[in-house]
CSV table of C-alpha atoms in Angstrom, one decimal:
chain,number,residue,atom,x,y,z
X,127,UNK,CA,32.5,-55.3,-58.7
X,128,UNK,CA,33.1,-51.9,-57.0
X,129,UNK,CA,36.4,-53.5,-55.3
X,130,UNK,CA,37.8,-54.7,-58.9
X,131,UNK,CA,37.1,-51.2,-60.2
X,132,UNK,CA,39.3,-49.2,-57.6
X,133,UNK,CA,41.7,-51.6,-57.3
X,134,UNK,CA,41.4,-51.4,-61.2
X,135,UNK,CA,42.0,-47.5,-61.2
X,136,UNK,CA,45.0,-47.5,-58.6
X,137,UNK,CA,47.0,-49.9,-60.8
X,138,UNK,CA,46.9,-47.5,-63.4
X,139,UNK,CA,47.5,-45.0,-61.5
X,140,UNK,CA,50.6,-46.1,-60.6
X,141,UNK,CA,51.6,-47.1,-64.5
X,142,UNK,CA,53.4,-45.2,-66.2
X,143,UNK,CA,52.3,-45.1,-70.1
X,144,UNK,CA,52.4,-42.8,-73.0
X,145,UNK,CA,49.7,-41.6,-75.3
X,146,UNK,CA,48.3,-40.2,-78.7
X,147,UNK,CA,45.0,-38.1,-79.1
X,148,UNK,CA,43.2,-38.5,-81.6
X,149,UNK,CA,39.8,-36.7,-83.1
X,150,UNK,CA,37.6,-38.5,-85.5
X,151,UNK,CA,34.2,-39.1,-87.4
X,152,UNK,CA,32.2,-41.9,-87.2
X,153,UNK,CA,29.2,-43.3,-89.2
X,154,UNK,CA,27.3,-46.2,-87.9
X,155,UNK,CA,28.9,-48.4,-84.9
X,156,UNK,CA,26.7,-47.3,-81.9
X,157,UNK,CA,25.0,-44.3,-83.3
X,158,UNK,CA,22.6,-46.4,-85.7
X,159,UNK,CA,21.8,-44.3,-88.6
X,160,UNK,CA,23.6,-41.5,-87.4
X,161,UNK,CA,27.0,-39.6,-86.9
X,162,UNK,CA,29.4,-38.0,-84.4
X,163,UNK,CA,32.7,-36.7,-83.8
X,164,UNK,CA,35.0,-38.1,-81.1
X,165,UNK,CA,37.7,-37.7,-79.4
X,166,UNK,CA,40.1,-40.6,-78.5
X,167,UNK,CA,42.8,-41.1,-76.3
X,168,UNK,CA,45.6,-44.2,-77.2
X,169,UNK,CA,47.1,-45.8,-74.2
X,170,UNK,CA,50.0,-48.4,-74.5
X,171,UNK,CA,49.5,-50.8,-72.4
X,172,UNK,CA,52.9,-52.6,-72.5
X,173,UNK,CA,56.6,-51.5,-73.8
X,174,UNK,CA,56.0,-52.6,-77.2
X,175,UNK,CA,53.2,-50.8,-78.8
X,176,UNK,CA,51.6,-53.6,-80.1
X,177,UNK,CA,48.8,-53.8,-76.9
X,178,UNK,CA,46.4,-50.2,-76.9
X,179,UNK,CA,43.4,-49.8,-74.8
X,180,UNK,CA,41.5,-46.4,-76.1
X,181,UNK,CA,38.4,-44.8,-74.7
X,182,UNK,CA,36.2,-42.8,-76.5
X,183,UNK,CA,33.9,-39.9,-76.1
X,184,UNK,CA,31.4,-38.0,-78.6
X,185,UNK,CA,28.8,-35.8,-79.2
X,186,UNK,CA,26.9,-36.4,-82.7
X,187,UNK,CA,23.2,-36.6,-84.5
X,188,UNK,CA,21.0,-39.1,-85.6
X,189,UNK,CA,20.1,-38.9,-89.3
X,190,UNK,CA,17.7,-36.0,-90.7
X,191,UNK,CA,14.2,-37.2,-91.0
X,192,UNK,CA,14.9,-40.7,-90.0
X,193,UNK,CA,13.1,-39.5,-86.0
X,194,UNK,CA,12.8,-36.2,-84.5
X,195,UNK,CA,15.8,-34.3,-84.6
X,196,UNK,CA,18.2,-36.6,-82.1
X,197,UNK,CA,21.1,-35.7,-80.5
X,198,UNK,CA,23.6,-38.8,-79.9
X,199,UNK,CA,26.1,-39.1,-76.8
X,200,UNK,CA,29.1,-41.3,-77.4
X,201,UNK,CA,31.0,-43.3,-75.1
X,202,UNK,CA,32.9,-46.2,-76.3
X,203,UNK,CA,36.3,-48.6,-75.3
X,204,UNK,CA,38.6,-50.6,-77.2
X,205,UNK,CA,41.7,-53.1,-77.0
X,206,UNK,CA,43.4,-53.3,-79.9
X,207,UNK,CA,46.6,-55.7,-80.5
X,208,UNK,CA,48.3,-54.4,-83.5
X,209,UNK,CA,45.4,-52.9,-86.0
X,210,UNK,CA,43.1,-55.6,-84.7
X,211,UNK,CA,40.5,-54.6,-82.0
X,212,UNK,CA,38.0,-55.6,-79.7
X,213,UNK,CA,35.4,-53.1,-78.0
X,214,UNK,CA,32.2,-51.8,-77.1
X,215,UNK,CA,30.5,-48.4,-77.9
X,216,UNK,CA,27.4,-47.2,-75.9
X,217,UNK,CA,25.6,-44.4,-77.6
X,218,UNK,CA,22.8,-42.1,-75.6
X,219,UNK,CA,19.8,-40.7,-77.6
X,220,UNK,CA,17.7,-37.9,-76.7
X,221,UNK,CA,15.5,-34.4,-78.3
X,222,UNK,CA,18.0,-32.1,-79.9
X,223,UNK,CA,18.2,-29.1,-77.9
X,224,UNK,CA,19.5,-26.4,-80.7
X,225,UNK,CA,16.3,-27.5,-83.0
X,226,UNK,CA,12.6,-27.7,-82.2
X,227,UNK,CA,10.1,-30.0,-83.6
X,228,UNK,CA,6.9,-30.7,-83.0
X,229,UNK,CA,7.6,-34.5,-83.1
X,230,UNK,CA,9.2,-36.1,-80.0
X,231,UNK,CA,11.7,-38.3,-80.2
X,232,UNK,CA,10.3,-41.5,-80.7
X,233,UNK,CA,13.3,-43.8,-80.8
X,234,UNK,CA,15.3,-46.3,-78.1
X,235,UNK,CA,17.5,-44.4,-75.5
X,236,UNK,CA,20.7,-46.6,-75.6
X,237,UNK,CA,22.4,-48.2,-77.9
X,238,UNK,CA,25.3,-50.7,-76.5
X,239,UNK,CA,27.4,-51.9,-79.4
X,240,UNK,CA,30.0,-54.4,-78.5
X,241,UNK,CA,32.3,-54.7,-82.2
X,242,UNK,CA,35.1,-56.4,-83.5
X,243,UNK,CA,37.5,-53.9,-85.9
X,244,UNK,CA,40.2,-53.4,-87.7
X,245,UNK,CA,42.2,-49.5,-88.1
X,246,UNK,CA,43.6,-49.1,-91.8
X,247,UNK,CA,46.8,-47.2,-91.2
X,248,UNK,CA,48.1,-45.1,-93.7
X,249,UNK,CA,51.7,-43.2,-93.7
X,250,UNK,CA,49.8,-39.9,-92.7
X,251,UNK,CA,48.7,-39.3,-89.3
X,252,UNK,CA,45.0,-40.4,-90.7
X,253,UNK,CA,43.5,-43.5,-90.4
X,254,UNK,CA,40.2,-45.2,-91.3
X,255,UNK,CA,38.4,-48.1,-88.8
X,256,UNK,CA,35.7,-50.4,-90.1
X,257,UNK,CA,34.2,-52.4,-87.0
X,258,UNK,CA,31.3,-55.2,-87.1
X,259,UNK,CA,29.4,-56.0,-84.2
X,260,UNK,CA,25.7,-56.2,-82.8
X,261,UNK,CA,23.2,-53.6,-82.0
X,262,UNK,CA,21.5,-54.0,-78.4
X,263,UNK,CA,18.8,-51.2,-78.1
X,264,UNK,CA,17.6,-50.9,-74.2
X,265,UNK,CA,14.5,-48.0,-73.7
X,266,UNK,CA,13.3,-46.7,-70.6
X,267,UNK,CA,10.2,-48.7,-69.6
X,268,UNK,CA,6.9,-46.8,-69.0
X,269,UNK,CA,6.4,-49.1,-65.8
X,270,UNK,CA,7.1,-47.1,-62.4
X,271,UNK,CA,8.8,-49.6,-59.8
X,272,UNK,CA,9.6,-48.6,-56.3
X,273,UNK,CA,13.4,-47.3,-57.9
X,274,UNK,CA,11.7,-45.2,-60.4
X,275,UNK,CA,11.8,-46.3,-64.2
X,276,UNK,CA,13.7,-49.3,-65.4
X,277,UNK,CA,15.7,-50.1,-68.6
X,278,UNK,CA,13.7,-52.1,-71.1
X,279,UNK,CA,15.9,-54.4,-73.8
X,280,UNK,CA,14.0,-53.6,-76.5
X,281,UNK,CA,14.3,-57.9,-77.9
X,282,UNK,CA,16.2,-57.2,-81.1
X,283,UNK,CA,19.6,-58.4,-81.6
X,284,UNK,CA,20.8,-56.6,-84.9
X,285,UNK,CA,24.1,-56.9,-86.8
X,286,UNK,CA,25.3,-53.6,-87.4
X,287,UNK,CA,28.8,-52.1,-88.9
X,288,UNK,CA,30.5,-49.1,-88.6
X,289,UNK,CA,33.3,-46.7,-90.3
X,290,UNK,CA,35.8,-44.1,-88.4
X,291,UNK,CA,37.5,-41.7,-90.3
X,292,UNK,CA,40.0,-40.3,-88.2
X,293,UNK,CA,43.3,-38.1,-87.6
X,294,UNK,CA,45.8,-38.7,-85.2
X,295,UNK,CA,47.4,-35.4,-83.2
């Protein structure tokens, strides 16, 4: 696996490609019941640009008063053929360090949120993305091994959807 992934990263070194940034809002998807604000970078992956591949990265919060107050870290990767995409999104969950509670956070610590979707493109540089996919919630376990804690999947397979309201620079 660590072989495919360099030999992975010196293809693309080598390929040349061009590229559009974009900065967007997103409710749902990964982050559950909550929102954040990413940036994303669009990489052709072929002469026409009909093939895209576009990571994503995010900081966000989880909804007021559903937990304690939760800070959300994005991270997410998508191929898209035309205005129809495939992906996954992994979203990190932990205490909000800019406000105190007396409650601690008392919900999963990843969220991995592979997601079919589709990008509503309008004449303006905006868009709008509506993706459907599956939550897969994973928690540290409270069990100590030999390597220290290990991730817990927490059993629950939900269906889950997402929106993306989005500009493109």
């Amino acid at each position: 696996m660590k072989n495919t992934l360099i030999v992975i990263c010196i293809l693309f070194s080598f390929y040349k490609a061009d590229g559009q940034i974009g900065i967007e809002t997103q409710f749902g998807g990964s982050n559950f019941l909550g929102a954040s604000i990413n940036t994303k970078y669009t990489i052709q992956i072929c002469d026409s640009s009909h093939h895209t591949i576009t990571p994503s990265l995010g900081i966000g919060f989880l909804a007021p008063k559903w937990y304690a107050p939760t800070s959300i870290i994005h991270f997410g990767v998508n191929y898209a053929y035309k205005k129809i995409g495939i992906g996954v999104e992994a979203s990190g969950f932990t205490d909000n360090p800019f406000v105190s509670s007396a409650k601690s956070k008392d919900f999963v610590d990843v969220i991995i949120y592979p997601n079919l979707n589709y990008t509503f493109q309008f004449k303006s540089p905006f868009y709008i993305s509506a993706s459907a996919g599956l939550y897969l919630a994973y928690s540290k376990a409270s069990k100590y091994y030999n390597s220290g804690k290990k991730w817990h999947f927490e059993r629950d397979i939900i269906p889950g959807v997402g929106f993306s309201l989005g500009y493109k620079l």
